[in-house]
Tab-separated table of C-alpha atoms in Angstrom:
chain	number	residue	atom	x	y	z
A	272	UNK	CA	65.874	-30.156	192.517
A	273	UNK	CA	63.934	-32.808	189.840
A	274	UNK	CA	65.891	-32.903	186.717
A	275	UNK	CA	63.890	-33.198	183.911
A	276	UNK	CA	64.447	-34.764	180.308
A	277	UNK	CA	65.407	-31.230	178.891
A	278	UNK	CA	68.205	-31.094	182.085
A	279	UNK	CA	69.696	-33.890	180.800
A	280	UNK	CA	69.648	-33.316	177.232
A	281	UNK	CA	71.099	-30.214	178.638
A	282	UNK	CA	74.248	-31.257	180.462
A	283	UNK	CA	74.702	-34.337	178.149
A	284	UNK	CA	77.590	-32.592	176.657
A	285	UNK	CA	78.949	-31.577	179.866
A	286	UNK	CA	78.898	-34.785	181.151
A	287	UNK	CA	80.306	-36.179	177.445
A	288	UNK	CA	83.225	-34.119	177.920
A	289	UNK	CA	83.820	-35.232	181.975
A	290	UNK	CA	83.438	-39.021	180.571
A	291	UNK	CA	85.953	-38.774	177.946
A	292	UNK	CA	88.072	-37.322	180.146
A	293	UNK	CA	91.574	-39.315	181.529
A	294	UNK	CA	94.713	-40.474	180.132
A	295	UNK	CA	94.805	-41.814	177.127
A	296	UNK	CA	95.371	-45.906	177.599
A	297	UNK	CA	98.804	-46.801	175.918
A	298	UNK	CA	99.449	-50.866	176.088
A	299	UNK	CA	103.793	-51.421	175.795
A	300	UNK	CA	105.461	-54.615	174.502
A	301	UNK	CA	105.474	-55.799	177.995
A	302	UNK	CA	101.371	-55.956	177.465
A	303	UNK	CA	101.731	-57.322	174.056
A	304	UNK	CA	104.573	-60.066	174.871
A	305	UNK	CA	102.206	-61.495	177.735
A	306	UNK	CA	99.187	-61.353	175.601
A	307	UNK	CA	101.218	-63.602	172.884
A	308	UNK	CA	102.885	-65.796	175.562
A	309	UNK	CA	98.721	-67.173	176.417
A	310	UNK	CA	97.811	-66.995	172.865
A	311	UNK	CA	100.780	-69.448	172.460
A	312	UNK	CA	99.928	-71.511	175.007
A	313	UNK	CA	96.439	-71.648	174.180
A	314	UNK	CA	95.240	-75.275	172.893
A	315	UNK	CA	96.031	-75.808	169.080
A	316	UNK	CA	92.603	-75.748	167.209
A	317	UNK	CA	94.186	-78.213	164.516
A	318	UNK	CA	94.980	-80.682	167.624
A	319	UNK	CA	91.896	-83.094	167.560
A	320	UNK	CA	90.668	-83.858	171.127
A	321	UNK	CA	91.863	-87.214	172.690
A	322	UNK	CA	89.062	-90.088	172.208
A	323	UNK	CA	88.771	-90.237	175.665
A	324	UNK	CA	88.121	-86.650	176.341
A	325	UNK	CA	85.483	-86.794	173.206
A	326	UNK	CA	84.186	-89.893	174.753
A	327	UNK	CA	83.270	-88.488	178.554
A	328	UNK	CA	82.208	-85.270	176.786
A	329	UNK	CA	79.781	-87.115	174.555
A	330	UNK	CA	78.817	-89.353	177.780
A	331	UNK	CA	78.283	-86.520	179.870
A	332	UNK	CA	76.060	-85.304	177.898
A	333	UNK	CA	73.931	-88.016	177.943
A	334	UNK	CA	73.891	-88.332	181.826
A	335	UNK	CA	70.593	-86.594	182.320
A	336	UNK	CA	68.706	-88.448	179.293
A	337	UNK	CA	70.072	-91.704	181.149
A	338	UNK	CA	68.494	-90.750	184.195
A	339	UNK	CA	65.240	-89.844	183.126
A	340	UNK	CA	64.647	-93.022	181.534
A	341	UNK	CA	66.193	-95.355	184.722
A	342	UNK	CA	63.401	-92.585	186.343
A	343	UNK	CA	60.695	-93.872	183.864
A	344	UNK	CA	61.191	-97.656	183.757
A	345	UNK	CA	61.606	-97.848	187.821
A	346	UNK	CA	57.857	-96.273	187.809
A	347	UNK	CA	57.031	-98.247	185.007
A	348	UNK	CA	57.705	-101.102	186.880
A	349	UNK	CA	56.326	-100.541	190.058
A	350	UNK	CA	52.996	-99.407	188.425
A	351	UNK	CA	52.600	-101.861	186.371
A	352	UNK	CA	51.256	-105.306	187.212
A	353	UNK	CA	54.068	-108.186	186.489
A	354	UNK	CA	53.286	-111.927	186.623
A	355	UNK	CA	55.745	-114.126	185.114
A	356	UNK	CA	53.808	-117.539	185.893
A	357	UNK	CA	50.815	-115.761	184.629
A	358	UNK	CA	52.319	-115.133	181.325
A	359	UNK	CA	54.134	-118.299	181.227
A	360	UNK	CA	50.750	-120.636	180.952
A	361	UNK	CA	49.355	-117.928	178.858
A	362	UNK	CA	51.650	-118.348	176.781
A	363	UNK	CA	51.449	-122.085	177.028
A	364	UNK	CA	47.972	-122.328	176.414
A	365	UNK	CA	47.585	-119.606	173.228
A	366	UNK	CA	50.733	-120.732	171.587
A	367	UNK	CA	51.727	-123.919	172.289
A	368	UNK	CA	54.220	-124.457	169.542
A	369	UNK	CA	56.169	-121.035	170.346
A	370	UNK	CA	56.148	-122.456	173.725
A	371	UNK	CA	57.955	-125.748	172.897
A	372	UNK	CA	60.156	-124.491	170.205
A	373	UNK	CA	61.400	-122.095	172.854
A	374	UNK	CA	61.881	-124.787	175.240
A	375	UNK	CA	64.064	-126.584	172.649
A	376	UNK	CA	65.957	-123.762	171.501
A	377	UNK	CA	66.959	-123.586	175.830
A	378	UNK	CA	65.388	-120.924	176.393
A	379	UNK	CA	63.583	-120.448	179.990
A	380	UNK	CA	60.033	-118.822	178.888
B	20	UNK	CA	91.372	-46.459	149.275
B	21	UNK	CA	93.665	-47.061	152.211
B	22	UNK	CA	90.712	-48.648	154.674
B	23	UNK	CA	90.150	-51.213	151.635
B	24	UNK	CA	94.005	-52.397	151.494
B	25	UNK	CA	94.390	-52.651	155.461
B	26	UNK	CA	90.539	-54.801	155.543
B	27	UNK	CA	92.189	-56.593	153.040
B	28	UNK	CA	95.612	-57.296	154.508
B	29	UNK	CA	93.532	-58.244	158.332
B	30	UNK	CA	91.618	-61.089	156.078
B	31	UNK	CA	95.207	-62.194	154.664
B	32	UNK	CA	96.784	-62.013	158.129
B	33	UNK	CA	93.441	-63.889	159.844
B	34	UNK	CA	93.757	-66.394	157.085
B	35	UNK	CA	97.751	-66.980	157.797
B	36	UNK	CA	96.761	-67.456	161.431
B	37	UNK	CA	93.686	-69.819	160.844
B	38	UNK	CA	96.553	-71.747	158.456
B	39	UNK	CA	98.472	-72.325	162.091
B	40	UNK	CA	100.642	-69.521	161.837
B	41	UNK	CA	100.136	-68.055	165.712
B	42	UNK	CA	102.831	-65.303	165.581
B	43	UNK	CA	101.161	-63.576	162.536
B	44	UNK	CA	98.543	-62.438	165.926
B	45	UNK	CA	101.219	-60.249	167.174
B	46	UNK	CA	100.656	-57.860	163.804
B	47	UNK	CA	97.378	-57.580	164.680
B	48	UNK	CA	98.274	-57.015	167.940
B	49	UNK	CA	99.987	-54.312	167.250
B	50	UNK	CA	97.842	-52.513	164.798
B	51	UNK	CA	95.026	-52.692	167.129
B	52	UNK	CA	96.364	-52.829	170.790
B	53	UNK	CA	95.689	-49.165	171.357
B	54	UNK	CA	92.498	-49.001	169.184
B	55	UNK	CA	90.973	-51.467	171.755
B	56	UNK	CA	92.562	-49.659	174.700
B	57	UNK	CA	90.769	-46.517	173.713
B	58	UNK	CA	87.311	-48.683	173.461
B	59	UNK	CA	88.070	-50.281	177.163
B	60	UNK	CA	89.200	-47.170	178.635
B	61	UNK	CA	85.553	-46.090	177.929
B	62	UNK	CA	84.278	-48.695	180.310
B	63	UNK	CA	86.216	-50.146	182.739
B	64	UNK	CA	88.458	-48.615	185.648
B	65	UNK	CA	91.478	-47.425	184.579
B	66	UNK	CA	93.658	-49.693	186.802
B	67	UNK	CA	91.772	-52.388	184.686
B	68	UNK	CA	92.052	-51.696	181.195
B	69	UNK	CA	95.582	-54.038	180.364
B	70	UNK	CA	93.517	-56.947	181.663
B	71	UNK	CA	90.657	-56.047	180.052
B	72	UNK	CA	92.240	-55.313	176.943
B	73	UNK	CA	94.281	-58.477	177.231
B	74	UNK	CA	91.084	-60.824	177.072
B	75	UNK	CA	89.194	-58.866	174.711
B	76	UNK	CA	92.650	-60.395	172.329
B	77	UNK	CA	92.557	-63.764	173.862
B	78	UNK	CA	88.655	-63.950	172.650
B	79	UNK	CA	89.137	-62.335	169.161
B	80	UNK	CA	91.830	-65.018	168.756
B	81	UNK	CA	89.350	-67.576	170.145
B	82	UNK	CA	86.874	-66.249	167.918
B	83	UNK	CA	88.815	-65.856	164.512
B	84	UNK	CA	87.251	-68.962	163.003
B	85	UNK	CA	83.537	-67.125	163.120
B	86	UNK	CA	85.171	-64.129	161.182
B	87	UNK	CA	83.661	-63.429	158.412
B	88	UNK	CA	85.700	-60.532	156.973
B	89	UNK	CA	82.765	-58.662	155.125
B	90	UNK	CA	82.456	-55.942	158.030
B	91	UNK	CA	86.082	-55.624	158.509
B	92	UNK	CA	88.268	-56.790	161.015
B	93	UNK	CA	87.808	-52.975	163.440
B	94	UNK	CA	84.485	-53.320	164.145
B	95	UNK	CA	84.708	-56.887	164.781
B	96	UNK	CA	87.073	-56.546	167.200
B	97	UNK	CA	85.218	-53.320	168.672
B	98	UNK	CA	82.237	-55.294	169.155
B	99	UNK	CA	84.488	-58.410	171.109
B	100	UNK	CA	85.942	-55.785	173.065
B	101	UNK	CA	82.452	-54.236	173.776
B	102	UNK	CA	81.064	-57.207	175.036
B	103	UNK	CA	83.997	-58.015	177.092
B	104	UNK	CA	83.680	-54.792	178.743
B	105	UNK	CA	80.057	-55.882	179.273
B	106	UNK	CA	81.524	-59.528	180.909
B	107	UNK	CA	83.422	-57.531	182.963
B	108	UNK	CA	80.850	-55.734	184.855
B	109	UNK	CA	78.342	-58.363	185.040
B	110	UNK	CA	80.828	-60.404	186.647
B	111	UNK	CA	82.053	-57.060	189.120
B	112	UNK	CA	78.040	-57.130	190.008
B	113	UNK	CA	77.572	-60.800	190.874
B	114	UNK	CA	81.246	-60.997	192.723
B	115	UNK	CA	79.385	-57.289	194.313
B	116	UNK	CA	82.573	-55.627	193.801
B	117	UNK	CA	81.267	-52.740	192.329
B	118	UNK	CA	82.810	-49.798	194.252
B	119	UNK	CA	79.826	-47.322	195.465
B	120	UNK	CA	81.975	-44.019	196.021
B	121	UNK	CA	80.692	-41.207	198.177
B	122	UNK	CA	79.731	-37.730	196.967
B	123	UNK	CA	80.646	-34.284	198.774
B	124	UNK	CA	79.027	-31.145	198.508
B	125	UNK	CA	81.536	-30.164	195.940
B	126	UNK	CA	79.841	-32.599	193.276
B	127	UNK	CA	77.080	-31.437	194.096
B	128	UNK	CA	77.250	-27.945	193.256
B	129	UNK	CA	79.120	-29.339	190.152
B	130	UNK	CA	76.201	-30.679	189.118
B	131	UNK	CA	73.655	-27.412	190.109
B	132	UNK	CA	76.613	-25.345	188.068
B	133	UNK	CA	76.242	-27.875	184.948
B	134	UNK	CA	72.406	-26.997	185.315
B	135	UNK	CA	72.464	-24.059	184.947
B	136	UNK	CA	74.796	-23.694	182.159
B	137	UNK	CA	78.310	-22.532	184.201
B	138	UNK	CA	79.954	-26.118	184.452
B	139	UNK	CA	80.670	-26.060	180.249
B	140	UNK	CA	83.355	-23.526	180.692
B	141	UNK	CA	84.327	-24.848	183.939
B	142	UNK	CA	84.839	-28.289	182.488
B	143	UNK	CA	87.956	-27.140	180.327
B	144	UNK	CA	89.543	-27.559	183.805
B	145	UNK	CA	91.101	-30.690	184.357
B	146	UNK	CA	89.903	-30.534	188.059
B	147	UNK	CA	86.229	-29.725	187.296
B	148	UNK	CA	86.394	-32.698	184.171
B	149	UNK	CA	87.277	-34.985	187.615
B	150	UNK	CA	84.390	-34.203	189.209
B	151	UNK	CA	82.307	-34.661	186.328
B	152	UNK	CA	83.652	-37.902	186.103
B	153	UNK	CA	83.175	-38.928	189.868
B	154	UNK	CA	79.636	-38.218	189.405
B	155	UNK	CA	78.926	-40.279	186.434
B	156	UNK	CA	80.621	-43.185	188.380
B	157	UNK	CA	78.714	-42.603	191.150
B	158	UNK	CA	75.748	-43.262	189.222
B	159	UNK	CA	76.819	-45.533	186.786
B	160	UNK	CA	77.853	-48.000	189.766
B	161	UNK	CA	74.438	-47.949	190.435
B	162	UNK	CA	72.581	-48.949	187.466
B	163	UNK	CA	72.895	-52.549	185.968
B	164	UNK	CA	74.985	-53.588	183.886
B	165	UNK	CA	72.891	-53.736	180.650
B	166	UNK	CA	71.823	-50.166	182.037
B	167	UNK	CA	75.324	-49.219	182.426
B	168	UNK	CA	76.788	-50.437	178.590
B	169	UNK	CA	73.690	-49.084	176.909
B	170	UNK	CA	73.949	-45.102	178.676
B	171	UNK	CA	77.750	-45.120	178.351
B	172	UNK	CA	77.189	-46.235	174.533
B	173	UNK	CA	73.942	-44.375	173.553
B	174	UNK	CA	74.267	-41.509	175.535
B	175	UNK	CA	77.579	-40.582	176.397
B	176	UNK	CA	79.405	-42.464	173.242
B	177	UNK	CA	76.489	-41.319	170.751
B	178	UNK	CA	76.504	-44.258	168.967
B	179	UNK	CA	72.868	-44.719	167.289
B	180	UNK	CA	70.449	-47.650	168.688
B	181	UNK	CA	71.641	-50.332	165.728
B	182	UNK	CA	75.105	-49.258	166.390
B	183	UNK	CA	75.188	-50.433	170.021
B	184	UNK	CA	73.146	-53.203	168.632
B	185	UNK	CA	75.292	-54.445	166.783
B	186	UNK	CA	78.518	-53.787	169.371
B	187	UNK	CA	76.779	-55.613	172.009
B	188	UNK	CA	74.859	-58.476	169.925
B	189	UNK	CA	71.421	-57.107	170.814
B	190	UNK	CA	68.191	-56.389	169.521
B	191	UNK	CA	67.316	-52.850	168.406
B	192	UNK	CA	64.253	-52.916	170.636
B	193	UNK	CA	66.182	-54.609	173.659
B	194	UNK	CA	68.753	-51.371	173.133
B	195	UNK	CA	65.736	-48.873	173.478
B	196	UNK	CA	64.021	-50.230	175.914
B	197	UNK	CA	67.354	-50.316	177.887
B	198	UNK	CA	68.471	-46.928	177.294
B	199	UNK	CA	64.817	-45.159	178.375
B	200	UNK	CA	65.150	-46.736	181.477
B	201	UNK	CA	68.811	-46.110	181.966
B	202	UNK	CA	67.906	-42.498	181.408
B	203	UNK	CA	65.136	-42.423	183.439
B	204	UNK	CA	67.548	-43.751	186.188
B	205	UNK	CA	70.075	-41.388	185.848
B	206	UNK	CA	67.782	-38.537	186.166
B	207	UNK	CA	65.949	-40.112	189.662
B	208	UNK	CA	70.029	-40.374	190.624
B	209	UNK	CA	71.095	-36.697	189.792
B	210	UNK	CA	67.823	-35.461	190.830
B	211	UNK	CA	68.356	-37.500	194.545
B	212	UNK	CA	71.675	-36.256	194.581
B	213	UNK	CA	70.780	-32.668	193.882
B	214	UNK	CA	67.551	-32.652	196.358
B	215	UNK	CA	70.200	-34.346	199.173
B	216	UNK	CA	73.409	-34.033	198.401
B	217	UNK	CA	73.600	-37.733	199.180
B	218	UNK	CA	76.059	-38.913	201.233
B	219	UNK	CA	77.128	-42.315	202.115
C-alpha cells in the first residue's frame, strides 16, 4: 500500500501521540552530584594557559605555513640557475667599490 | 511577570558563575535538570538520556561566556541540548551503532489500522502507543541524522521551520529542504513496510 502525503498528514497525530509516549525522564541528586563533580573539575577559565602550552599551540599552528614555504624555496632553488663565481666577478666588475668595501668590512662576497 | 523575574535571576546566577563562583551551577542545575530531560527524552534512547542530559550541562557551562541573556536562559539551553542530541546521533551513525530493529506483522497492521483511522482510539492503550513507537524507530534509524532531528522536531514536535532553526543553529531553507525529504522518506519507509511487511 503507497502512502501518500494526505496518509501522513493523516496519522501524524497518531504517530505524535506513540512518540511522546514513555516515562517521563526524572534526573536524582545522584545525576546532579556527578554532573557538578566534572563541572568542578573542569579547567578554570580565569587560569591563563602555561607559556609553553600557548607557545606549541601557536607553533603548531604554524607547522603547515612552515612547510609550504621549505616546499617553495627547495623548488626555488633547484629551478633556478645559481652561480656564485658568476656573481662574484659581476659584482667585481659593475661595482668595484661595494666589492672592496665588502672585502674590508670581512665579508666573503 | 514571573518568566521576567526567573530570566532575570538566570542572568544574575550566570553572572555569579562567570565571576568564578562554580557551585552557583548547581541552582541552575536544578531548575533545569528535568526541563532538559524532557527535551532529550525526545531524542535519544531512553537508557541514554542521564548521559545525554549530563553533557548537554557540561556544554552550557562551557558555553556560558557566549550567553547573551536577551533570549533567556530556557531556550538557550533547549537549543544546547538540541544540538547535543543532534552530536549524539551523528556520532551513533559514524561509530554505525545505530540499532536497526525488526518489524512483525503486528506493526504492521498497526500501521494499516492507523490508516484507516482505527489506531487513534487504539493508541490510548499503552500497548498499542509501544508499537507506534517501535515503528517510528524503525524508521527513524534509518534516515540521517539531519533527517532524523528535523522530522522528530518539525513533524512530530511541531515546532515551526525558524523554530528548529534556531534550536539546531540552521538556516530556514537548510530546515525545509531537510524536512521535505525526511518526509518523503518516511512515506517510501511506511509505504515499504506496508507493501512487505518488511522483515529483517
Amino acid at each position: 500500500m503507497k502512502i501518500t502525503e494526505e496518509d501522513l498528514k493523516r496519522i501524524r497525530e497518531t504517530l505524535r501521540d506513540a512518540y511522546g509516549s514513555g516515562d517521563a525522564a526524572s534526573l536524582g541528586g545522584a545525576w546532579r552530584a556527578e554532573v557538578m563533580d566534572r563541572i568542578r573539575r573542569l579547567p578554570s577559565r580565569e587560569t591563563p594557559a602555561a607559556f609553553g602550552e600557548q607557545f606549541y599551540r601557536i607553533a603548531w599552528r604554524l607547522v603547515p605555513a612552515a612547510c609550504i614555504l621549505i616546499l617553495i624555496l627547495g623548488i626555488t632553488l633547484f629551478t633556478v640557475e645559481f652561480f656564485p663565481e658568476y656573481d662574484l666577478a659581476k659584482q667585481f666588475i659593475e661595482h668595484p667599490t661595494a666589492y672592496t668595501v665588502a672585502r674590508l668590512l670581512g665579508i666573503e662576497v | 511577570m514571573r518568566e521576567n523575574e526567573d530570566a532575570k535571576g538566570d542572568v544574575e546566577i550566570v553572572g555569579r558563575i562567570l565571576d568564578g563562583e562554580t557551585d552557583a551551577f548547581a541552582s541552575l542545575l536544578s531548575k533545569y535538570g528535568d526541563y532538559v530531560a524532557g527535551i532529550v527524552k525526545r531524542h535519544v534512547p531512553y537508557e541514554e538520556i542521564a548521559d545525554t542530559a549530563h553533557e548537554v550541562f557540561v556544554r552550557a557551562y562551557e558555553s556560558l561566556p557566549t550567553f547573551k541573556g536577551t533570549g533567556g536562559f530556557q531556550p538557550w539551553l533547549a537549543s544546547i541540548a538540541v544540538r547535543t542530541c543532534f552530536d549524539y546521533w551523528r556520532a551513533r551513525y559514524r561509530s554505525r551503532e545505530v540499532p536497526l530493529s525488526a518489524l512483525t506483522e503486528r506493526h504492521r497492521e498497526w500501521l494499516e489500522n492507523a490508516l484507516s483511522g482505527e489506531a487513534v482510539g487504539m493508541c490510548s492503550e499503552n500497548e498499542s502507543r509501544k508499537e507506534g513507537k517501535e515503528i517510528l524507530d524503525w524508521a527513524l534509524n534509518r534516515l540521517p541524522a539531519e533527517e532524523r532531528m528535523v522530522l522528530e522536531l518539525v513533524y512530530l514536535q511541531e515546532y515551526s521551520v525558524k523554530e528548529a532553526a534556531a534550536l539546531l543553529g540552521w538556516t530556514a531553507a537548510n530546515v525545509k529542504v531537510r524536512s521535505f525529504r525526511a518526509r518523503r522518506k518516511l512515506r517510501v519507509l511506511l509505504s515499504r513496510m506496508s507493501e512487505r511487511g518488511e522483515r529483517q
